[in-house]
Coordinates of C-alpha atoms in Angstrom, one line a residue:
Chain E
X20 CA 0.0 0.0 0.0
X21 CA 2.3 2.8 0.9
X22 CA 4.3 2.0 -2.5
X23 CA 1.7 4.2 -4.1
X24 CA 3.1 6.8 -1.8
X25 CA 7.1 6.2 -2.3
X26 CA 5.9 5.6 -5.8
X27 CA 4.4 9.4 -7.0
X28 CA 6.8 11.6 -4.6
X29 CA 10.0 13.2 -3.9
X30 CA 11.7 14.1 -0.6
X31 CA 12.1 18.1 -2.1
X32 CA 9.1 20.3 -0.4
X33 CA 7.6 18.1 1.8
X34 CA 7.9 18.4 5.2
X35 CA 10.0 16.3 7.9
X36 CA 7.5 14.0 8.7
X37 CA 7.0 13.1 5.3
X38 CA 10.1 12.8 4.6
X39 CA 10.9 10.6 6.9
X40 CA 8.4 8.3 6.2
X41 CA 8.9 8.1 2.6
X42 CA 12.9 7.4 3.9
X43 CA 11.1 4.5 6.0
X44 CA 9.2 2.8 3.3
X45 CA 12.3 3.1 0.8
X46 CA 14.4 1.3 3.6
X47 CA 11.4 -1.2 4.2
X48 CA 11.3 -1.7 -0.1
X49 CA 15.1 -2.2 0.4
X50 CA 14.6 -4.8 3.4
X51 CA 12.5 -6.7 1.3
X52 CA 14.7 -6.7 -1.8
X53 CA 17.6 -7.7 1.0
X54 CA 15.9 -10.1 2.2
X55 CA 15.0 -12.1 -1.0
X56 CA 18.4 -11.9 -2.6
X57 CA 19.8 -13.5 0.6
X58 CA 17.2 -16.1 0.1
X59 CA 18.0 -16.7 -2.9
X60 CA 21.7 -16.7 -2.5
X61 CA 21.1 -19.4 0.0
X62 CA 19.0 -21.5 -1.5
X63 CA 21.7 -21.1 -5.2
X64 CA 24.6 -22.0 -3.0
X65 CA 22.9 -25.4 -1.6
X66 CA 21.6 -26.3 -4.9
X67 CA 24.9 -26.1 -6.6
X68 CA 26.8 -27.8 -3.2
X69 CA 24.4 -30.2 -3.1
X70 CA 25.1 -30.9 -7.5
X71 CA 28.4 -31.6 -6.6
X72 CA 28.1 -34.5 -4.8
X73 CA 26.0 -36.4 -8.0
X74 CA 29.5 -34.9 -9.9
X75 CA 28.0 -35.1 -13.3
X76 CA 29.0 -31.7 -15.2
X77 CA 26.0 -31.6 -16.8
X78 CA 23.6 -31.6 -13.5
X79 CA 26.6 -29.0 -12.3
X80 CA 25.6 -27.2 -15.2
X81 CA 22.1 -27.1 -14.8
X82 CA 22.6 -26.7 -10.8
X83 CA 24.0 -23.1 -11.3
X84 CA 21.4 -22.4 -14.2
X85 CA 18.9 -23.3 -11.7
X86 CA 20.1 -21.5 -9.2
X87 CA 20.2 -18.4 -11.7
X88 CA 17.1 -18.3 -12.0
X89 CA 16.1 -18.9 -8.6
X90 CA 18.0 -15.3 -7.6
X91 CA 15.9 -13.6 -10.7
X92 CA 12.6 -15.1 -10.0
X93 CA 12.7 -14.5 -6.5
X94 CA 14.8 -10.9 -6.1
X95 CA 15.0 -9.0 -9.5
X96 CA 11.7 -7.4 -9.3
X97 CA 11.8 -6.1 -5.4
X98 CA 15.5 -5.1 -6.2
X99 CA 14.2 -3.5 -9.5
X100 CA 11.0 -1.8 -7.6
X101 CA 14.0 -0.6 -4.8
X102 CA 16.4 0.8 -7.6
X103 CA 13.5 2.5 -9.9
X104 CA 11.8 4.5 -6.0
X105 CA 15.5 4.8 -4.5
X106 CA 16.1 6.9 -7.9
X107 CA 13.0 8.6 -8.3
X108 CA 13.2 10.1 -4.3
X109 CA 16.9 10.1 -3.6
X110 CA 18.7 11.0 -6.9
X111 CA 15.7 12.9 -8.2
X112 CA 16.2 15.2 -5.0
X113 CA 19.5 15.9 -5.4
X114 CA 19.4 17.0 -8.9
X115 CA 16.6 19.4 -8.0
X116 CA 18.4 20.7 -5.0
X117 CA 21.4 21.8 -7.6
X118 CA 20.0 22.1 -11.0
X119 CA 16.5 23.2 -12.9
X120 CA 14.5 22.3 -15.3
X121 CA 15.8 18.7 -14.4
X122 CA 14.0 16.1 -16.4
X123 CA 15.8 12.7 -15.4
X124 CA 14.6 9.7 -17.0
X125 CA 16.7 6.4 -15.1
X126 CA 15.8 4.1 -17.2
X127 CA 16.7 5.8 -20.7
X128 CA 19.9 6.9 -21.7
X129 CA 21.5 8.7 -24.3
X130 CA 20.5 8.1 -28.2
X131 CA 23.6 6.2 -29.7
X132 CA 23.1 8.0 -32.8
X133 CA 24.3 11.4 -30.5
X134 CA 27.8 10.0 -29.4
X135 CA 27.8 7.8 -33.2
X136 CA 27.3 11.7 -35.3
X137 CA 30.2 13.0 -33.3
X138 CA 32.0 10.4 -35.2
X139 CA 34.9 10.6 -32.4
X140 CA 34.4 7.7 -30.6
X141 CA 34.4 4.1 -31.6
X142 CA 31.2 2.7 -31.0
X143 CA 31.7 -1.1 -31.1
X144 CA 29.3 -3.6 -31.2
X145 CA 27.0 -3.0 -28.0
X146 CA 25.9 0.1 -27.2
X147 CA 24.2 0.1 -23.5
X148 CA 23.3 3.8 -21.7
X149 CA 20.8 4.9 -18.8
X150 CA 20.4 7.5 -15.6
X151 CA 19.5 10.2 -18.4
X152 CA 19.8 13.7 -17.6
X153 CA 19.0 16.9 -19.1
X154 CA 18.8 20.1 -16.6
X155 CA 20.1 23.2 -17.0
X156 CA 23.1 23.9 -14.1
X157 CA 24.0 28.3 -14.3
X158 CA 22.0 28.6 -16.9
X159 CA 24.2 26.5 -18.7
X160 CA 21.8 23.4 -20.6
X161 CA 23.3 19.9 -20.3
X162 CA 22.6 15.7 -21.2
X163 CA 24.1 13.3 -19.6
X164 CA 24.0 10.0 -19.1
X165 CA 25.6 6.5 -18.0
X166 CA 26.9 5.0 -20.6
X167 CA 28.8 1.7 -21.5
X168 CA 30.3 0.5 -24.9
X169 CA 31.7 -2.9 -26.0
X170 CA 33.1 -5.1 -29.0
X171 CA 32.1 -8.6 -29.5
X172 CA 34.0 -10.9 -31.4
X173 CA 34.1 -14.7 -31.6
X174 CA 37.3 -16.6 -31.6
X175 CA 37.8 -19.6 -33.9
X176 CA 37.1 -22.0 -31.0
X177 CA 33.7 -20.7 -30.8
X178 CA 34.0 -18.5 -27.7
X179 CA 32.5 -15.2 -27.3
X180 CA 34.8 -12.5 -26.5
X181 CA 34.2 -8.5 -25.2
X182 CA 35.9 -5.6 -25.0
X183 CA 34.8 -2.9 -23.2
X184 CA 36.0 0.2 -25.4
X185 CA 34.0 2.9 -23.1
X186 CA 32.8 2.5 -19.7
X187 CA 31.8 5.4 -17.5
X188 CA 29.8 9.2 -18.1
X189 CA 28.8 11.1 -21.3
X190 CA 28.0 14.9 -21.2
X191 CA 27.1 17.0 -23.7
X192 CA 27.1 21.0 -22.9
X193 CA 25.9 24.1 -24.7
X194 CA 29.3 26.2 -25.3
X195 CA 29.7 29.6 -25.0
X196 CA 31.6 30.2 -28.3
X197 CA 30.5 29.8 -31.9
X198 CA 32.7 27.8 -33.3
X199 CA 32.4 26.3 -37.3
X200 CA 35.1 22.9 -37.6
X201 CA 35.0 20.1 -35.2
X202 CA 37.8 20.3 -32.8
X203 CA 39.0 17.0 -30.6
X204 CA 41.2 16.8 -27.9
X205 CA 41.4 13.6 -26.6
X206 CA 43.6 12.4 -23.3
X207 CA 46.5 10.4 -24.7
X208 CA 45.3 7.3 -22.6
X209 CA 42.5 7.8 -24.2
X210 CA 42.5 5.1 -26.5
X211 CA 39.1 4.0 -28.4
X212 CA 38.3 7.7 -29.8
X213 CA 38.5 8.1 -33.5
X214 CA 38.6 10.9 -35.9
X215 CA 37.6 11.4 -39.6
X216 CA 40.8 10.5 -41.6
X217 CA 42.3 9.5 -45.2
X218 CA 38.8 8.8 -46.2
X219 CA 36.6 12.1 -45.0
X220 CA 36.4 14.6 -47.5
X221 CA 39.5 16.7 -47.5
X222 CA 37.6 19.4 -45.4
X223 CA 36.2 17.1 -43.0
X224 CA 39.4 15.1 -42.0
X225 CA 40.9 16.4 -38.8
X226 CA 44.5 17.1 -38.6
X227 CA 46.9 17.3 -35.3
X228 CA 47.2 20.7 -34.0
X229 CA 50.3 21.8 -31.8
X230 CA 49.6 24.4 -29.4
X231 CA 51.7 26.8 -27.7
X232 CA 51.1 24.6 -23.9
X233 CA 53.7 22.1 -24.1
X234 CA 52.5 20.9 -21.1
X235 CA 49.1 20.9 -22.6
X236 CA 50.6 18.7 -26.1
X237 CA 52.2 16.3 -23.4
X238 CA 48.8 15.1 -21.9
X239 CA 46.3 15.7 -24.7
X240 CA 46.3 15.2 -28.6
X241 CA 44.4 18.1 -30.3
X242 CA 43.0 17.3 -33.8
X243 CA 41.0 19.9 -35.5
X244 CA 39.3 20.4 -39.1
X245 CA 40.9 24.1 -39.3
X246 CA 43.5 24.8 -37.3
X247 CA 42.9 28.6 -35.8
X248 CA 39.2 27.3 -34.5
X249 CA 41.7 25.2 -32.0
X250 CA 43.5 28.3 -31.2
X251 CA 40.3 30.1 -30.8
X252 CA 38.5 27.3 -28.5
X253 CA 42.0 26.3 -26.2
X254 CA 42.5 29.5 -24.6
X255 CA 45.4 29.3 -22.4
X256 CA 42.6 29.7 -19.9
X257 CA 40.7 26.9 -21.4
X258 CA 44.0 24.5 -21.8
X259 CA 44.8 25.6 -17.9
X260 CA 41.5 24.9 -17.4
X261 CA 41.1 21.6 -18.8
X262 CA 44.4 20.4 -17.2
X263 CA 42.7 21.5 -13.6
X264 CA 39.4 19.1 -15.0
X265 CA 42.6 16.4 -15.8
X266 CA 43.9 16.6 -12.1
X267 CA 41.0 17.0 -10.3
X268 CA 38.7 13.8 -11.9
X269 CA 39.5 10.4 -12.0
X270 CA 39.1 8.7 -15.9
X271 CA 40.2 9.6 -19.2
X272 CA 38.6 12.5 -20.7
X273 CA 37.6 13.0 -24.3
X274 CA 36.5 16.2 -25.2
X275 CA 34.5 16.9 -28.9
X276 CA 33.6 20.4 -29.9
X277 CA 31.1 20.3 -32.1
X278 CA 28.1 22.0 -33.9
X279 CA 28.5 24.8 -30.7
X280 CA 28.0 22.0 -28.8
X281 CA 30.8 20.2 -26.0
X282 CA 30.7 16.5 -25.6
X283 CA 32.7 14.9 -23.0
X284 CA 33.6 11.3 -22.4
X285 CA 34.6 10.5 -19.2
X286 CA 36.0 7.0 -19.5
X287 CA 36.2 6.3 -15.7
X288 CA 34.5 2.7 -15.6
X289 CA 32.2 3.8 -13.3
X290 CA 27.9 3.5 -13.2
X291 CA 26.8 6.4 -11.3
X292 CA 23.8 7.4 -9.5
X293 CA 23.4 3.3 -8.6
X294 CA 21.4 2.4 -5.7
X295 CA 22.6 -1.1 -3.5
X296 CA 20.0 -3.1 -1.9
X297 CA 22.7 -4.2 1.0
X298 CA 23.5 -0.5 2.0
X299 CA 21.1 1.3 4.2
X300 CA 18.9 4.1 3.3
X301 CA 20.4 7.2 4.7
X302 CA 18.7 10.3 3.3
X303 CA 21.8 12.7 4.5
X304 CA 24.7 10.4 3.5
X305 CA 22.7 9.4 0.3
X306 CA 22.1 12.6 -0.9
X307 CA 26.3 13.6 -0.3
X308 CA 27.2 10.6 -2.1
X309 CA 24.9 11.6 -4.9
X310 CA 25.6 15.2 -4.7
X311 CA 29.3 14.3 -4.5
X312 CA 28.4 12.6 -8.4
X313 CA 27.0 15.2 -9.1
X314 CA 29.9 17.5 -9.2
X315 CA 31.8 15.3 -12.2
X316 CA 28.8 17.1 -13.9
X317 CA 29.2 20.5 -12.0
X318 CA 33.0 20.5 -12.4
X319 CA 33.0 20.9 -16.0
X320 CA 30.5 23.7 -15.7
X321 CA 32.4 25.5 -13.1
X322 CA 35.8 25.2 -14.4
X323 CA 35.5 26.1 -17.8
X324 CA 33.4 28.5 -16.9
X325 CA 30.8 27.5 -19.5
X326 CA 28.9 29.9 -17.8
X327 CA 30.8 32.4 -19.1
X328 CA 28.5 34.4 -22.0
X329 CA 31.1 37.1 -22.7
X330 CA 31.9 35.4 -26.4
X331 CA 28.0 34.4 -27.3
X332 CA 26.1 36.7 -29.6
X333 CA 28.8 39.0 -30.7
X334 CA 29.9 37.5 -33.8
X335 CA 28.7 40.5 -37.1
Chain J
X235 CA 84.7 -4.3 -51.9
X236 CA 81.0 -4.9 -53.1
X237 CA 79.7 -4.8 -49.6
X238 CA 81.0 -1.7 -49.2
X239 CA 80.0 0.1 -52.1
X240 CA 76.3 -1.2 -51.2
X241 CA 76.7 0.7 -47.6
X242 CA 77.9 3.6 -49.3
X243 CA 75.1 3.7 -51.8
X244 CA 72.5 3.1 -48.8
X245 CA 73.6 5.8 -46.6
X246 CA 73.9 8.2 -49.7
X247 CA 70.4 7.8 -50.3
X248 CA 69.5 7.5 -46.9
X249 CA 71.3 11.0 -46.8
X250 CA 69.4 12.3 -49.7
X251 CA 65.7 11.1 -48.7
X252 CA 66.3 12.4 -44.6
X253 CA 67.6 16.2 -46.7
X254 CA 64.7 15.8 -48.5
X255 CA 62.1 14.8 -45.5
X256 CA 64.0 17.9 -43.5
X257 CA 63.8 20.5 -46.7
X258 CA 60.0 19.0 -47.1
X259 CA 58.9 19.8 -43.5
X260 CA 60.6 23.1 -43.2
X261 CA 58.6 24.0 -46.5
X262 CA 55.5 22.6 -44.6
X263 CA 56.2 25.3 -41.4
X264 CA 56.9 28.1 -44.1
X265 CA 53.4 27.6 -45.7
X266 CA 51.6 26.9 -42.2
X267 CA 53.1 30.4 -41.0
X268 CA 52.3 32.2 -44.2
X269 CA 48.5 30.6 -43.4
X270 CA 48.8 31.9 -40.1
X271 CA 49.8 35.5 -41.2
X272 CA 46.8 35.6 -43.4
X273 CA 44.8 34.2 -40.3
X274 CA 45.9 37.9 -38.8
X275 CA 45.1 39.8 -41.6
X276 CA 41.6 38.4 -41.7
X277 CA 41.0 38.8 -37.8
X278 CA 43.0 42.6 -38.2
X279 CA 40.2 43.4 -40.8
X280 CA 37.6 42.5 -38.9
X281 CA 38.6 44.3 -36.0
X282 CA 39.5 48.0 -38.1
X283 CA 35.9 47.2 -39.7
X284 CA 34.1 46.9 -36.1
X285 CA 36.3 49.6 -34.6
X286 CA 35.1 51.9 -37.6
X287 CA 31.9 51.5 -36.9
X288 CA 32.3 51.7 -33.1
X289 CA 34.2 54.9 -33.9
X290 CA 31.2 56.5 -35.9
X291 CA 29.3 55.2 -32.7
X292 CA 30.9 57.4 -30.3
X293 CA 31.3 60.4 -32.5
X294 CA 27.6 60.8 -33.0
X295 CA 27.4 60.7 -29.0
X296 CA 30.0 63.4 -28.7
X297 CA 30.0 65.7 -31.1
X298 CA 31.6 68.4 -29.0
X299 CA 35.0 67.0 -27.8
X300 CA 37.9 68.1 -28.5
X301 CA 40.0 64.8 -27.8
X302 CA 37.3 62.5 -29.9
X303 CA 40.2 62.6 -32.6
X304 CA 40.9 58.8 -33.2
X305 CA 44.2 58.1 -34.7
X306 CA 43.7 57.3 -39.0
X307 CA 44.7 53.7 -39.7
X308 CA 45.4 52.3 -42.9
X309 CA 44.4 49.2 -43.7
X310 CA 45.3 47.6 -47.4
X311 CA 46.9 44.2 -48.2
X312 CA 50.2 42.4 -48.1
X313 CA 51.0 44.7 -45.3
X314 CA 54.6 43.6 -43.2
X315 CA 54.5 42.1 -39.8
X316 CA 55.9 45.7 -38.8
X317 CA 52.7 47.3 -40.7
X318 CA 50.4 45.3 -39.1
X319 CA 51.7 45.6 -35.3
X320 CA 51.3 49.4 -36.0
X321 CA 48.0 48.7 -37.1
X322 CA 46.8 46.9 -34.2
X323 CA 49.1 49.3 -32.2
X324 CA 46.7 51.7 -33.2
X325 CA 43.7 50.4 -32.7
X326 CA 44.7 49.2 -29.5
X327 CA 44.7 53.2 -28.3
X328 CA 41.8 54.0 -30.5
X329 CA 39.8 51.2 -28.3
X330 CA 41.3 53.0 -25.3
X331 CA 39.8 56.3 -26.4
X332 CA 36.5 54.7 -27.1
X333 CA 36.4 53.0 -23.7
X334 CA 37.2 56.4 -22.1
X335 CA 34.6 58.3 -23.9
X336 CA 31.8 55.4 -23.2
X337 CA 32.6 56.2 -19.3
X338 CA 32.1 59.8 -20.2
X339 CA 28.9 59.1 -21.9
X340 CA 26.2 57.0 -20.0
X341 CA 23.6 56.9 -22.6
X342 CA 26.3 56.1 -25.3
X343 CA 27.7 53.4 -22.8
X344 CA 24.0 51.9 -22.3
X345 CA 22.8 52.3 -26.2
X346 CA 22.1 49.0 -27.7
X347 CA 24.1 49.6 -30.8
X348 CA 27.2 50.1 -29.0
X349 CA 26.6 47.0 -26.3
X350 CA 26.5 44.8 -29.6
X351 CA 29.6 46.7 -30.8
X352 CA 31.0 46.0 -27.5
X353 CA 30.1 41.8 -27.7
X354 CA 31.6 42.3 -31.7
X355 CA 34.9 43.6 -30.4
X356 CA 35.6 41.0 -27.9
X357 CA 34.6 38.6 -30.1
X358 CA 36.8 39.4 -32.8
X359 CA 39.9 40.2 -30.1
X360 CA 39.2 36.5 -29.2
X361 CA 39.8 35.7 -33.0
X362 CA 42.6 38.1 -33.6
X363 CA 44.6 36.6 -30.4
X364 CA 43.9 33.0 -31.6
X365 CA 45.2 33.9 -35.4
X366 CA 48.3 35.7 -33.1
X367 CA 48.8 32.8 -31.0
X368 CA 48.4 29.8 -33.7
X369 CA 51.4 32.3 -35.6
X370 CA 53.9 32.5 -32.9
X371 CA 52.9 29.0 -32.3
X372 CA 54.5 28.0 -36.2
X373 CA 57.2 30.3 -35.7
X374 CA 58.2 29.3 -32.4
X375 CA 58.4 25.5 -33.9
X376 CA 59.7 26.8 -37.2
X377 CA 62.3 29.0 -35.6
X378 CA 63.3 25.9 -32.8
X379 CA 63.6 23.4 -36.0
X380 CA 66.6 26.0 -37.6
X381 CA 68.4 25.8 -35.2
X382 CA 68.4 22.3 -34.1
X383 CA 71.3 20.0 -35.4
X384 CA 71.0 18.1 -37.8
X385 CA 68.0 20.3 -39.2
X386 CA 70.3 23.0 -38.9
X387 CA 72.3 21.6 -41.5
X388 CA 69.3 21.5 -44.5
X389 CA 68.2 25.1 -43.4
X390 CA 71.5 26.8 -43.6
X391 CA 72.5 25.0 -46.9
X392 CA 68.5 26.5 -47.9
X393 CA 69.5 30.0 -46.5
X394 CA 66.3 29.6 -44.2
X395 CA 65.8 32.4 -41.9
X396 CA 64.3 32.9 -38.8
X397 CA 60.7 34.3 -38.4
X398 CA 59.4 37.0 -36.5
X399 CA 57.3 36.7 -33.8
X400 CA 54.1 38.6 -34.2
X401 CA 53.8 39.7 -30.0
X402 CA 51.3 40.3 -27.8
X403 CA 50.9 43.7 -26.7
X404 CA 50.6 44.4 -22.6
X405 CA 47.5 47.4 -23.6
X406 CA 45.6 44.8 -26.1
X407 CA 45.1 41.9 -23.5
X408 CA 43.3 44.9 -21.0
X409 CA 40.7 45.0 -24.2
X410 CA 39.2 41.5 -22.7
X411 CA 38.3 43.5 -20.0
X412 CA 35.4 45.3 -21.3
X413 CA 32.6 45.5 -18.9
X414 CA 29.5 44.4 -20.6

């Protein structure tokens, strides 16, 4: 009964004792989910124990697939229904407290045709993305989403193989300069980004671009399709700026300018915004852990100053 | 005797193809520079053409002083590096009138013509400084490849010269500072 409550509210605006019981039911959704999965752990563990002893692979086999399915059929749908509320109250209240116009959809992601039209990143064979995002933080309008990309390939013995090529955040930013050519600079350890080569149209390809930041060249390659639009993005501010963003987050960073647009890759192997049915529901260290998330998105904002309108509009 | 003659042969033309790669890549920095100076002419331009019109700007706001005289700069191409730091020179202390006589001149300072002249000129500084930067950056790298041995070698046999850096003035980079 009280899902219908935990179901259609947030934390933000209501008052304590609200609050606090919506907290309640989520840990009690939580408890149940808990509960199950331990269950079900249980009862997998004895089933395949209990295989071993008839040592047949084939029962083995059949033990654990058993036991699979016991966990899903008895836990996926409470842990699911704890995930889906502990996103829609928690995170959902977070991203309200520090950004508006929030519109965050868990369960979607962004389109793989976005990241696919920068035609900078590699975009394998499986293309997974969700905890979707689009709010406006300073003013400043942003997507982002959790995003995961992988090859597949299947050896001459028959065994499937992947490779994760991307595993962690995409954002995409409105910048605050116009800019006309597609500029990448992408951190050397960086390594599943790609670029329009020998086969682009001559004023399409991307070519390297040294800039005057040596320390800058050391870390990052810079391609670009016409060279001064690099000069005119990178700054020394911006470069400074985006060595800061290098220092202060943990991943590899890919960063496409494109179409007045900024898309970043942060290849960090992360899933963020992920709620664990064995850790209690704390609505004060929840939210700082989220909040703390929060600020890979914030951080780009603030230190590039994105915010920054000084170079928007001018252009006669 | 033959095995020698082979080595010979080999680092001859080894010698030959690495003068060539070296001559080849030196040309490549020549025509990237003379991109980049063209790069400054284009973002010069623009700036004289939105500090012309800013100019006109302030004189129809103050018709009656004495010290609205800007300073006359000529602007035609294939101008020197020397012509064209004059040139910028100049309109670096035509700004600096402007930006006095908008204090001066509330109504001018709060016109919507001249706050859009005002977005312009940063925003073609920020293109000016970016065709000035991606210029020093070729010459620096031109410059750093003539005189590193062996390189040296190919550009003194080629009578390659340095470049000229095209600097930075200390009065233009207080132009960012507009207040909008």
């Amino acid at each position: 009964m009280y899902m219908n409550n935990v179901d259609n509210q947030n934390v933000n605006g209501m008052n304590t004792n609200n609050s606090n019981n919506i907290i309640m039911e989520l840990e009690n959704l939580r408890l149940k989910a808990r509960n199950r999965a331990i269950i079900a752990i249980i009862i997998g563990i004895l089933i395949v124990i209990l295989s071993f002893f008839l040592i047949q692979p084939f029962i083995i086999i059949m033990a654990i697939a058993g036991a699979l399915l016991i966990y899903r059929a008895l836990c996926a749908k409470s842990t699911k229904k704890f995930v889906d509320n502990y996103k829609k109250i928690i995170i959902l209240d977070a991203f309200n407290k520090k950004f508006s116009d929030v519109n965050y959809k868990p369960n979607l992601g962004i389109d793989s045709n976005v990241i696919a039209q920068t035609q900078m990143m590699n975009m394998g064979d499986i293309y997974y993305s969700n905890d979707y995002i689009n709010a406006k933080y300073k003013n400043i309008n942003f997507e982002s989403a959790d995003v995961l990309i992988q090859d597949v390939y299947t050896d001459s013995d028959g065994d499937t193989h992947y490779t994760t090529l991307f595993q962690g955040q995409w954002f995409i930013f409105d910048f605050n300069k116009s800019f006309k050519a597609d500029l990448q600079v992408c951190e050397k350890n960086f390594t599943n980004a790609k670029r329009k080569g020998l086969f682009a149209k001559k004023e399409e390809q991307l070519h390297k671009v040294e800039l005057e930041d040596i320390e800058f060249n050391k870390l990052f390659n810079v391609y670009s399709q016409v060279e001064v639009e690099a000069f005119y993005v990178l700054t020394p501010n911006v470069m400074q700026h985006i060595k800061e963003l290098n220092n202060k987050i943990p991943g590899s960073l890919l960063f496409c300018f494109i179409n007045n647009k900024l898309h970043v890759g942060l290849y960090n192997n992360k899933d963020l915004f992920e709620a664990s049915i064995f850790r209690k529901v704390d609505a004060v260290k929840d939210e700082q852990r989220t909040l703390q998330e929060i600020s890979y998105i914030t951080d780009f904002v603030d230190i590039l100053q994105l915010d920054n309108t000084l170079f928007k509009g001018g252009e006669m | 005797m033959v095995p020698i003659i082979i080595i010979i042969l080999a680092i001859i033309v080894i010698a030959i193809v690495w003068y060539i790669s070296i001559s080849n890549k030196l040309n490549r920095y020549i025509v990237k520079i003379d991109e980049a100076d063209s790069g400054i002419d284009v973002a010069l331009t623009k700036r004289y053409d939105v500090l012309t019109k800013m100019m006109d700007t302030v004189k129809a706001y103050a018709k009656h002083e004495k010290e609205t005289l800007f300073e006359v700069i000529q602007m035609r191409q294939g101008m020197s590096l020397e012509e064209k730091k004059d040139a910028n020179e100049k309109m670096n202390r035509n700004m600096e009138k402007i930006n006095i006589l908008a204090e001066a001149y509330p109504e001018l300072k709060s016109s919507e013509n001249y706050k859009t002249l005002q977005q312009s000129i940063v925003e073609v500084e920020e293109h000016l400084q970016a065709a000035r930067r991606m210029y020093n950056s070729n010459v620096s790298i031109y410059n750093q490849m003539l005189v590193t041995f062996p390189n040296s070698i190919v550009a003194n046999n080629k009578h390659m010269q340095k470049k000229e850096f095209f600097e930075a003035e200390e009065s233009k980079k207080s132009d960012v500072k507009i207040e909008l």
